[in-house]
Coordinates of C-alpha atoms and ligand atoms in Angstrom, one line a residue:
M29 CA -17.1 15.1 29.5
R30 CA -15.1 18.0 29.8
R31 CA -18.0 20.1 30.6
L32 CA -19.3 17.3 32.9
W33 CA -16.1 17.6 34.7
D34 CA -16.0 21.5 34.8
A35 CA -19.4 21.4 36.4
R36 CA -18.3 19.0 38.8
T37 CA -21.3 16.5 37.7
P38 CA -21.0 13.2 39.5
A39 CA -20.5 10.3 37.3
H40 CA -23.8 8.7 38.8
E41 CA -26.0 11.7 37.8
V42 CA -25.1 11.3 34.1
A43 CA -27.2 9.2 31.8
W44 CA -25.3 8.6 28.6
N45 CA -27.0 8.0 25.3
V46 CA -24.4 7.3 22.5
A47 CA -26.2 8.5 19.3
A48 CA -23.2 9.8 17.3
E49 CA -19.6 8.8 17.3
A50 CA -17.8 11.8 18.9
D51 CA -14.4 12.0 20.5
L52 CA -14.1 11.8 24.0
F53 CA -12.4 15.3 24.7
G54 CA -12.6 16.3 20.9
D55 CA -14.3 19.3 19.5
A56 CA -17.8 18.0 19.5
L57 CA -18.2 20.0 22.5
P58 CA -16.3 23.3 22.8
A59 CA -14.5 23.8 26.2
T60 CA -16.3 26.0 28.9
P61 CA -16.1 29.7 28.0
G62 CA -13.5 31.4 30.9
A63 CA -12.5 27.9 31.3
A64 CA -11.4 26.0 34.3
P65 CA -7.7 24.8 34.2
P66 CA -6.5 22.1 32.1
V67 CA -7.7 18.5 33.1
V68 CA -4.5 16.6 33.8
L69 CA -5.1 12.7 33.8
P70 CA -2.3 10.1 34.6
R71 CA -0.7 8.8 31.7
A72 CA -2.0 5.2 32.0
L73 CA -5.6 6.7 32.3
A74 CA -5.2 8.6 29.2
E75 CA -3.8 5.5 27.2
L76 CA -6.8 3.5 28.7
I77 CA -9.2 6.1 27.4
E78 CA -7.7 6.3 24.0
A79 CA -8.3 2.5 23.5
V80 CA -11.7 2.3 25.3
V81 CA -13.4 5.3 23.4
C82 CA -13.0 2.9 20.4
H83 CA -14.9 0.0 22.0
S84 CA -18.3 -0.7 20.6
D85 CA -19.9 -1.2 24.1
S86 CA -22.4 1.8 24.3
E87 CA -21.7 2.2 27.9
R88 CA -17.9 3.1 27.1
Y89 CA -18.4 6.9 27.8
A90 CA -20.4 6.2 31.2
L91 CA -17.7 3.9 32.3
L92 CA -14.6 6.0 31.3
Y93 CA -16.5 9.1 32.9
Q94 CA -16.8 7.1 36.1
A95 CA -12.9 6.4 35.9
I96 CA -12.2 9.7 35.3
W97 CA -14.5 11.1 38.0
R98 CA -12.9 8.7 40.6
V99 CA -9.3 9.7 39.6
L100 CA -9.9 13.4 39.5
C101 CA -11.6 13.1 43.1
G102 CA -8.4 11.8 44.5
E103 CA -8.1 8.1 43.5
R104 CA -4.8 8.7 41.6
Q105 CA -3.9 5.1 41.7
L106 CA -7.2 3.8 40.7
L107 CA -5.8 1.8 37.8
E108 CA -3.6 -0.2 39.7
V109 CA -6.3 -1.7 41.6
S110 CA -6.8 -4.4 39.1
S111 CA -9.6 -5.9 41.5
D112 CA -11.7 -2.9 41.0
P113 CA -14.7 -4.2 38.9
L114 CA -14.5 -0.7 36.7
V115 CA -10.8 -1.0 36.3
H116 CA -11.0 -4.8 35.2
R117 CA -14.0 -4.0 32.8
L118 CA -12.1 -1.1 31.2
G119 CA -8.7 -3.1 31.0
A120 CA -10.7 -5.9 29.2
M121 CA -12.3 -3.3 26.7
A122 CA -8.9 -1.8 26.0
K123 CA -7.5 -5.2 25.3
S124 CA -10.2 -6.1 23.1
V125 CA -9.8 -2.9 21.0
R126 CA -6.2 -3.4 20.8
R127 CA -6.6 -7.1 19.5
D128 CA -9.0 -5.7 16.8
I129 CA -6.6 -3.2 15.7
H130 CA -3.9 -5.9 15.6
K131 CA -6.3 -8.2 13.3
M132 CA -7.0 -5.2 11.2
H133 CA -3.4 -4.7 10.4
A134 CA -2.7 -8.4 10.0
F135 CA -5.8 -9.6 8.0
L136 CA -6.9 -6.6 6.0
R137 CA -6.4 -7.1 2.0
F138 CA -6.6 -4.5 -0.4
R139 CA -7.7 -5.2 -3.9
E140 CA -6.7 -3.4 -7.1
L141 CA -9.4 -1.8 -8.8
V142 CA -9.0 0.6 -11.8
D143 CA -10.8 4.0 -11.1
P144 CA -13.1 5.1 -14.0
P145 CA -11.3 7.5 -16.6
T146 CA -11.3 11.0 -15.6
S147 CA -12.2 13.7 -18.1
D148 CA -8.7 13.9 -19.5
G149 CA -9.0 10.2 -20.3
C150 CA -6.6 8.8 -17.4
S151 CA -7.5 6.2 -15.1
A152 CA -5.7 5.3 -11.9
V153 CA -5.1 2.1 -10.0
H154 CA -6.9 2.3 -6.5
Y155 CA -6.6 -0.1 -3.7
V156 CA -9.7 -1.2 -2.1
A157 CA -10.2 -3.1 1.1
W158 CA -13.2 -4.3 3.0
F159 CA -13.1 -5.0 6.6
E160 CA -15.4 -5.5 9.4
P161 CA -13.8 -4.6 12.8
Q162 CA -15.7 -5.3 16.1
H163 CA -15.0 -1.9 17.3
H164 CA -14.6 1.7 16.0
I165 CA -11.0 1.4 15.2
L166 CA -10.8 2.7 11.8
E167 CA -8.7 5.8 12.8
A168 CA -6.7 4.3 15.4
A169 CA -5.5 1.7 13.0
S170 CA -5.0 4.0 10.1
G171 CA -1.4 4.9 10.8
F172 CA 0.0 1.6 10.0
F173 CA -1.6 1.5 6.5
V174 CA -0.5 5.1 5.7
E175 CA 3.1 4.1 6.9
R176 CA 3.1 1.1 4.8
F177 CA 1.1 2.3 1.7
R178 CA 2.0 5.8 1.7
S179 CA 2.6 5.8 -2.3
M180 CA -0.5 4.0 -3.1
T181 CA -4.1 5.6 -3.5
W182 CA -6.3 3.3 -1.2
S183 CA -9.7 3.1 0.5
I184 CA -10.7 1.1 3.5
L185 CA -14.3 0.3 3.6
A186 CA -16.1 -0.8 6.8
P187 CA -19.8 -1.1 8.1
R188 CA -19.1 1.9 10.4
G189 CA -17.1 4.2 8.3
S190 CA -14.4 4.4 5.6
L191 CA -10.7 5.7 5.5
H192 CA -9.4 7.3 2.1
W193 CA -5.8 7.8 1.4
D194 CA -4.8 9.8 -1.7
R195 CA -0.9 9.6 -1.1
T196 CA -0.9 13.1 0.6
A197 CA -3.9 13.2 3.2
L198 CA -6.0 10.7 5.0
R199 CA -10.0 11.4 4.8
V200 CA -12.5 9.7 6.9
G201 CA -15.6 8.9 5.1
P202 CA -19.0 7.4 5.7
P203 CA -19.7 3.7 5.8
A204 CA -19.7 2.0 2.5
P205 CA -21.8 -1.1 1.6
R206 CA -19.8 -4.2 0.9
G207 CA -21.1 -4.2 -2.8
E208 CA -18.5 -1.4 -3.6
V209 CA -15.6 -3.8 -3.0
S210 CA -17.3 -6.1 -5.4
S211 CA -17.0 -10.0 -4.8
S212 CA -17.8 -11.4 -8.2
D213 CA -15.8 -14.6 -8.8
D214 CA -13.4 -13.1 -11.4
I215 CA -12.6 -10.1 -9.2
E216 CA -11.8 -12.8 -6.5
V217 CA -9.6 -14.6 -9.0
A218 CA -8.0 -11.5 -10.0
W219 CA -7.3 -10.6 -6.5
R220 CA -5.9 -14.0 -5.7
S221 CA -3.3 -13.7 -8.3
Y222 CA -2.7 -9.9 -7.4
Y223 CA -2.5 -11.2 -3.8
E224 CA 0.4 -13.5 -4.6
S225 CA 2.2 -11.1 -6.4
V226 CA 2.0 -8.2 -3.9
F227 CA 1.9 -10.7 -0.7
N228 CA 3.7 -8.9 2.1
P229 CA 5.8 -11.7 3.5
A230 CA 7.2 -9.3 6.2
R231 CA 3.9 -9.3 7.9
V232 CA 3.9 -13.1 8.2
N233 CA 4.5 -14.9 11.4
P234 CA 3.0 -18.3 10.9
R235 CA 2.8 -19.0 14.5
L236 CA 0.9 -16.0 15.2
M237 CA -1.2 -16.5 12.3
R238 CA -2.4 -20.0 13.4
Q239 CA -3.2 -18.7 16.9
H240 CA -4.8 -15.4 15.9
M241 CA -6.8 -15.9 12.5
P242 CA -10.4 -16.6 13.2
V243 CA -12.4 -18.3 10.6
K244 CA -14.4 -14.8 10.6
Y245 CA -11.6 -13.1 8.9
W246 CA -11.1 -15.8 6.3
R247 CA -14.1 -15.0 4.3
N248 CA -12.4 -11.9 3.3
L249 CA -9.1 -13.7 2.3
P250 CA -9.9 -15.2 -1.0
E251 CA -6.2 -15.9 -1.3
A252 CA -6.4 -18.2 1.8
D253 CA -5.6 -21.5 -0.1
A254 CA -2.3 -19.8 -1.4
I255 CA -1.1 -19.0 2.1
S256 CA 0.8 -22.1 2.8
D257 CA 2.9 -21.6 -0.3
L258 CA 3.4 -18.0 0.4
V259 CA 4.3 -18.4 4.1
R260 CA 6.9 -20.9 3.2
D261 CA 8.6 -18.6 0.7
A262 CA 8.2 -15.5 3.1
P263 CA 11.7 -15.2 4.5
R264 CA 13.3 -14.9 1.1
R265 CA 10.7 -12.6 -0.1
V266 CA 11.2 -10.3 3.0
Q267 CA 14.8 -10.2 2.2
E268 CA 14.3 -9.1 -1.5
M269 CA 11.8 -6.7 -0.4
L270 CA 13.8 -5.1 2.3
A271 CA 16.8 -5.0 0.0
R272 CA 14.5 -3.2 -2.8
E273 CA 13.1 -0.7 -0.1
A274 CA 16.7 0.0 1.0
A275 CA 18.0 0.5 -2.6
A276 CA 15.1 2.8 -3.4
S277 CA 15.8 4.8 -0.1
A278 CA 19.4 4.6 -1.1
R279 CA 18.6 6.5 -4.3
R280 CA 16.3 8.9 -2.5
D281 CA 18.9 10.0 0.0
P282 CA 22.4 8.6 -0.3
R283 CA 23.5 10.1 2.6
K284 CA 21.3 7.9 4.8
A285 CA 21.8 4.9 2.6
V286 CA 24.3 2.9 4.4
A287 CA 22.5 3.0 7.8
A288 CA 19.2 2.3 6.1
M289 CA 20.6 -0.5 4.2
A290 CA 22.1 -2.1 7.1
E291 CA 19.3 -1.5 9.6
A292 CA 16.5 -2.6 7.0
I293 CA 18.2 -5.9 6.1
E294 CA 19.3 -6.5 9.7
Q295 CA 15.7 -7.0 10.5
G296 CA 15.1 -9.8 8.4
G297 CA 18.7 -10.8 8.4
P298 CA 20.2 -12.9 5.6
R299 CA 21.2 -16.3 7.4
T300 CA 23.5 -17.7 4.6
L301 CA 25.6 -16.7 1.8
E302 CA 22.9 -17.9 -0.8
E303 CA 20.2 -15.6 1.1
L304 CA 22.4 -12.7 0.8
N305 CA 23.0 -13.2 -2.6
R306 CA 19.5 -13.7 -3.6
T307 CA 18.8 -10.4 -2.0
I308 CA 21.7 -8.7 -3.7
A309 CA 20.6 -10.2 -7.1
A310 CA 17.0 -9.0 -6.5
S311 CA 18.1 -5.4 -5.7
P312 CA 18.3 -2.5 -8.3
P313 CA 21.8 -0.9 -8.3
L314 CA 22.8 1.2 -5.2
S315 CA 24.5 3.6 -7.9
P316 CA 23.7 4.2 -11.4
G317 CA 24.7 1.1 -13.3
A318 CA 23.6 -1.9 -15.2
D319 CA 20.8 -3.7 -13.6
R320 CA 22.3 -7.2 -13.2
A321 CA 24.4 -7.8 -10.2
V322 CA 27.5 -9.8 -10.6
L323 CA 27.8 -12.0 -7.3
G324 CA 30.9 -13.4 -5.6
E325 CA 32.1 -16.6 -6.8
G326 CA 34.0 -19.3 -5.0
P327 CA 33.3 -21.7 -1.8
V328 CA 32.2 -20.6 1.5
G329 CA 35.2 -21.3 3.8
A330 CA 37.7 -20.3 0.9
A331 CA 41.3 -19.6 2.6
I332 CA 41.7 -16.7 0.5
A333 CA 39.4 -14.0 -0.8
F334 CA 40.1 -11.4 -3.5
V335 CA 38.0 -8.2 -3.6
G336 CA 38.0 -6.0 -6.8
E337 CA 36.3 -3.0 -7.8
Q338 CA 33.3 -3.7 -9.7
P339 CA 32.4 -6.0 -12.5
G340 CA 33.3 -4.8 -16.0
D341 CA 31.3 -5.0 -19.3
Q342 CA 32.3 -8.7 -19.8
E343 CA 31.7 -9.7 -16.4
E344 CA 28.2 -8.1 -16.4
R345 CA 27.2 -10.0 -19.4
E346 CA 28.6 -13.2 -18.1
G347 CA 27.2 -12.5 -14.7
R348 CA 30.8 -13.7 -13.1
P349 CA 33.6 -11.7 -11.7
F350 CA 37.0 -11.4 -13.3
V351 CA 36.3 -12.8 -16.7
G352 CA 37.2 -9.9 -18.9
P353 CA 40.9 -8.6 -19.6
A354 CA 41.8 -7.9 -16.1
G355 CA 40.4 -11.1 -15.0
R356 CA 42.7 -12.9 -17.3
L357 CA 45.7 -11.3 -16.0
L358 CA 44.7 -11.9 -12.4
D359 CA 44.4 -15.6 -13.6
R360 CA 47.8 -15.9 -14.7
A361 CA 49.2 -14.1 -11.7
L362 CA 47.2 -16.5 -9.5
A363 CA 48.5 -19.6 -11.5
E364 CA 52.1 -18.3 -11.1
A365 CA 51.8 -17.6 -7.3
G366 CA 50.3 -21.1 -7.0
I367 CA 46.8 -20.1 -6.0
D368 CA 44.1 -22.3 -7.4
R369 CA 41.2 -19.9 -8.5
A370 CA 38.6 -22.4 -8.0
K371 CA 39.5 -22.5 -4.4
A372 CA 39.6 -19.2 -3.8
Y373 CA 36.6 -16.7 -3.3
L374 CA 36.4 -13.6 -5.9
T375 CA 34.0 -10.6 -5.5
N376 CA 33.8 -7.0 -5.8
A377 CA 33.5 -3.8 -3.6
V378 CA 30.5 -2.8 -6.0
K379 CA 28.2 -5.4 -7.4
H380 CA 26.8 -3.5 -10.3
F381 CA 28.8 -2.2 -13.5
K382 CA 28.8 1.6 -13.8
Y383 CA 29.6 2.8 -17.1
E384 CA 28.8 5.2 -19.8
P385 CA 27.1 4.4 -23.0
R386 CA 29.4 5.4 -25.8
G387 CA 27.7 4.2 -29.1
K388 CA 27.5 0.5 -29.0
K389 CA 30.1 0.2 -26.1
R390 CA 29.7 0.8 -22.5
L391 CA 32.7 2.7 -21.2
H392 CA 33.8 1.7 -17.5
R393 CA 33.2 4.5 -14.9
R394 CA 34.9 4.1 -11.6
P395 CA 32.2 4.1 -8.7
N396 CA 32.4 7.2 -6.5
P397 CA 33.3 6.9 -2.7
G398 CA 29.7 7.5 -1.9
E399 CA 28.6 4.6 -4.2
V400 CA 31.2 2.3 -2.7
K401 CA 30.1 2.9 0.8
R402 CA 26.7 2.3 -0.1
Y403 CA 27.6 -1.4 -1.0
R404 CA 30.0 -1.9 2.1
W405 CA 27.3 -3.6 4.2
W406 CA 26.8 -6.2 1.7
L407 CA 30.4 -6.9 1.3
Q408 CA 31.1 -7.2 4.9
K409 CA 28.1 -9.5 5.3
E410 CA 29.3 -11.6 2.4
L411 CA 33.0 -12.0 3.7
A412 CA 31.4 -12.8 7.2
F413 CA 29.7 -15.8 5.4
V414 CA 32.8 -16.7 3.6
R415 CA 35.2 -16.5 6.5
P416 CA 38.5 -16.4 4.6
R417 CA 41.7 -16.4 6.4
L418 CA 43.0 -13.6 4.1
V419 CA 41.4 -11.0 2.2
V420 CA 43.4 -9.4 -0.7
A421 CA 42.3 -5.9 -1.5
L422 CA 42.9 -5.2 -5.4
G423 CA 43.1 -1.5 -5.7
N424 CA 41.9 1.4 -4.0
T425 CA 38.2 0.9 -4.4
A426 CA 38.5 -2.6 -2.8
L427 CA 40.5 -0.8 0.1
L428 CA 37.8 1.8 0.4
G429 CA 35.1 -1.1 0.5
L430 CA 36.8 -3.1 3.0
T431 CA 37.9 -0.4 5.4
G432 CA 35.8 2.7 4.8
E433 CA 38.9 4.8 4.5
P434 CA 40.0 6.4 1.4
L435 CA 43.4 4.6 1.6
S436 CA 46.0 4.4 -1.4
V437 CA 47.5 0.9 -2.1
L438 CA 50.6 2.2 -3.3
K439 CA 51.0 3.6 0.4
S440 CA 49.3 0.7 2.1
R441 CA 50.5 -2.2 -0.1
G442 CA 51.2 -5.3 2.0
P443 CA 49.7 -7.0 5.0
L444 CA 47.0 -4.9 6.8
R445 CA 44.4 -5.3 9.5
L446 CA 40.8 -5.4 8.6
S447 CA 38.2 -5.6 11.1
G448 CA 37.7 -9.2 11.5
F449 CA 40.1 -10.4 9.0
A450 CA 43.8 -10.3 8.3
G451 CA 44.2 -8.3 4.9
Y452 CA 46.6 -7.5 2.3
A453 CA 46.6 -4.7 -0.1
T454 CA 47.9 -4.8 -3.7
V455 CA 47.2 -3.0 -7.1
H456 CA 44.3 -3.8 -9.2
P457 CA 45.2 -5.9 -12.3
A458 CA 43.5 -3.2 -14.6
Y459 CA 46.0 -0.9 -13.3
L460 CA 48.6 -2.9 -14.7
L461 CA 47.0 -3.1 -18.1
R462 CA 46.8 0.7 -18.4
L463 CA 50.5 1.2 -17.7
P464 CA 52.0 2.9 -20.8
D465 CA 55.0 0.9 -21.8
E466 CA 55.8 -2.9 -21.9
A467 CA 58.7 -2.5 -19.5
T468 CA 57.0 -0.8 -16.8
R469 CA 54.0 -3.2 -17.1
E470 CA 56.5 -6.3 -16.9
A471 CA 58.0 -4.9 -13.8
A472 CA 54.5 -3.8 -12.1
Y473 CA 53.4 -7.1 -13.1
G474 CA 56.2 -9.0 -11.4
Q475 CA 55.6 -6.9 -8.1
F476 CA 51.9 -7.8 -8.4
R477 CA 52.6 -11.9 -8.5
D478 CA 55.0 -11.4 -5.8
D479 CA 52.2 -9.9 -3.8
L480 CA 49.9 -12.7 -4.5
S481 CA 52.8 -15.3 -3.6
R482 CA 53.1 -13.4 -0.3
A483 CA 49.6 -13.5 0.5
A484 CA 49.5 -17.3 -0.4
Q485 CA 52.2 -17.8 2.0
L486 CA 50.4 -15.8 4.8
V487 CA 47.3 -18.1 4.3
A488 CA 49.7 -21.4 4.4
Ligands
URA25 N1 37.5 -5.6 -12.5 C1 37.1 -5.8 -11.1 O1 37.4 -5.1 -10.2 N2 36.2 -6.9 -10.9 C2 35.8 -7.6 -12.0 O2 35.2 -8.6 -11.7 C3 36.3 -7.3 -13.2 C4 37.2 -6.4 -13.5

């Protein structure tokens, strides 16, 4: 095409014969030696070309060259004339290509196959999908799959070509016969259960699915009869998936973790405390720690919330906050301050127990500031659902989790402003347990209990 234009060959003098699939301005034809200046096309035309070259109509190149010819000969606004038959036809072609790409993104399903063992005896899992696009869209659609399934080895086989991703590079290959995907019943059954376990709820939009899923695509969807159950369950699974991904990215790059977590989860947005808790429970720790998350406890709408540091050994075993030694001291102080624990909300800045194994024991390790900050988004969301009138920070870690600032409770003790809540800072009950002598401990405990009484008065 470039050569044709350089030679100023009018569109009507060219007879196109589409034999092989070549890129419009690609390197199939080298540019003219001693070349003419670069061809600058309006952006809209360039975008149109990008889509229309993928169309299966054998006239696509002829039509595109006509449009290019007219634009370069002076009709710069050609694409704005939607009544022009050429513009109309190219527009419809581009639309059809884009729809085809959308369908490939939505309806392609990978099947898990095990590659034959290599000479060292290893065999690898390979995900294979068969798809029959209407147009030549394999490469145009490939970025989506590379992005989402970067860490898997996969192939997409199609009647007109194939794509192969080996976790580092994408290769475009020849067409593959359907037989390579295998359609025997037992693979279909295995595929169905595989599908149920890897079903990607983030892709589900039931309205669009109903609107856009022609029967043609269903024959490659052996899981079709599982879809209604999966769709119903999708929002919850989206949450869990986003949280898992956010946690994984937190481990890969802790500096970006807070933003990534917030952004990823905001996309699906937990709508209730229950949804948030399911997400937290399904997530691996955001810092090195025990796998089981200890969730907050207490009624939504509790007037007062207490935020501790992180669950301890006993809390992690029982799956409840403040049930170990520090919890028992807190219970005593709450009772003496006239606060009914069952009506309060108790949670922690960090939801997983960080510890150091020592023989059979697990010794508590304080979460570092980076780790506390990674959990902040969860804490803020949690409190936003509970909506307490007052949030009591127990100790420095809780203060950091609540404010994002490295404040000391001994300096900030008493009422404080938190964004969105009235706050109150006091010491952590475990601090009292660590004080060396009885007398100091008793005095500090008295102050702690007085703090809780003041907090109760503030709420009243
Ligand atoms: N310490 C905390 O901060 N939280 C608990 O749940 C238990 C001990």
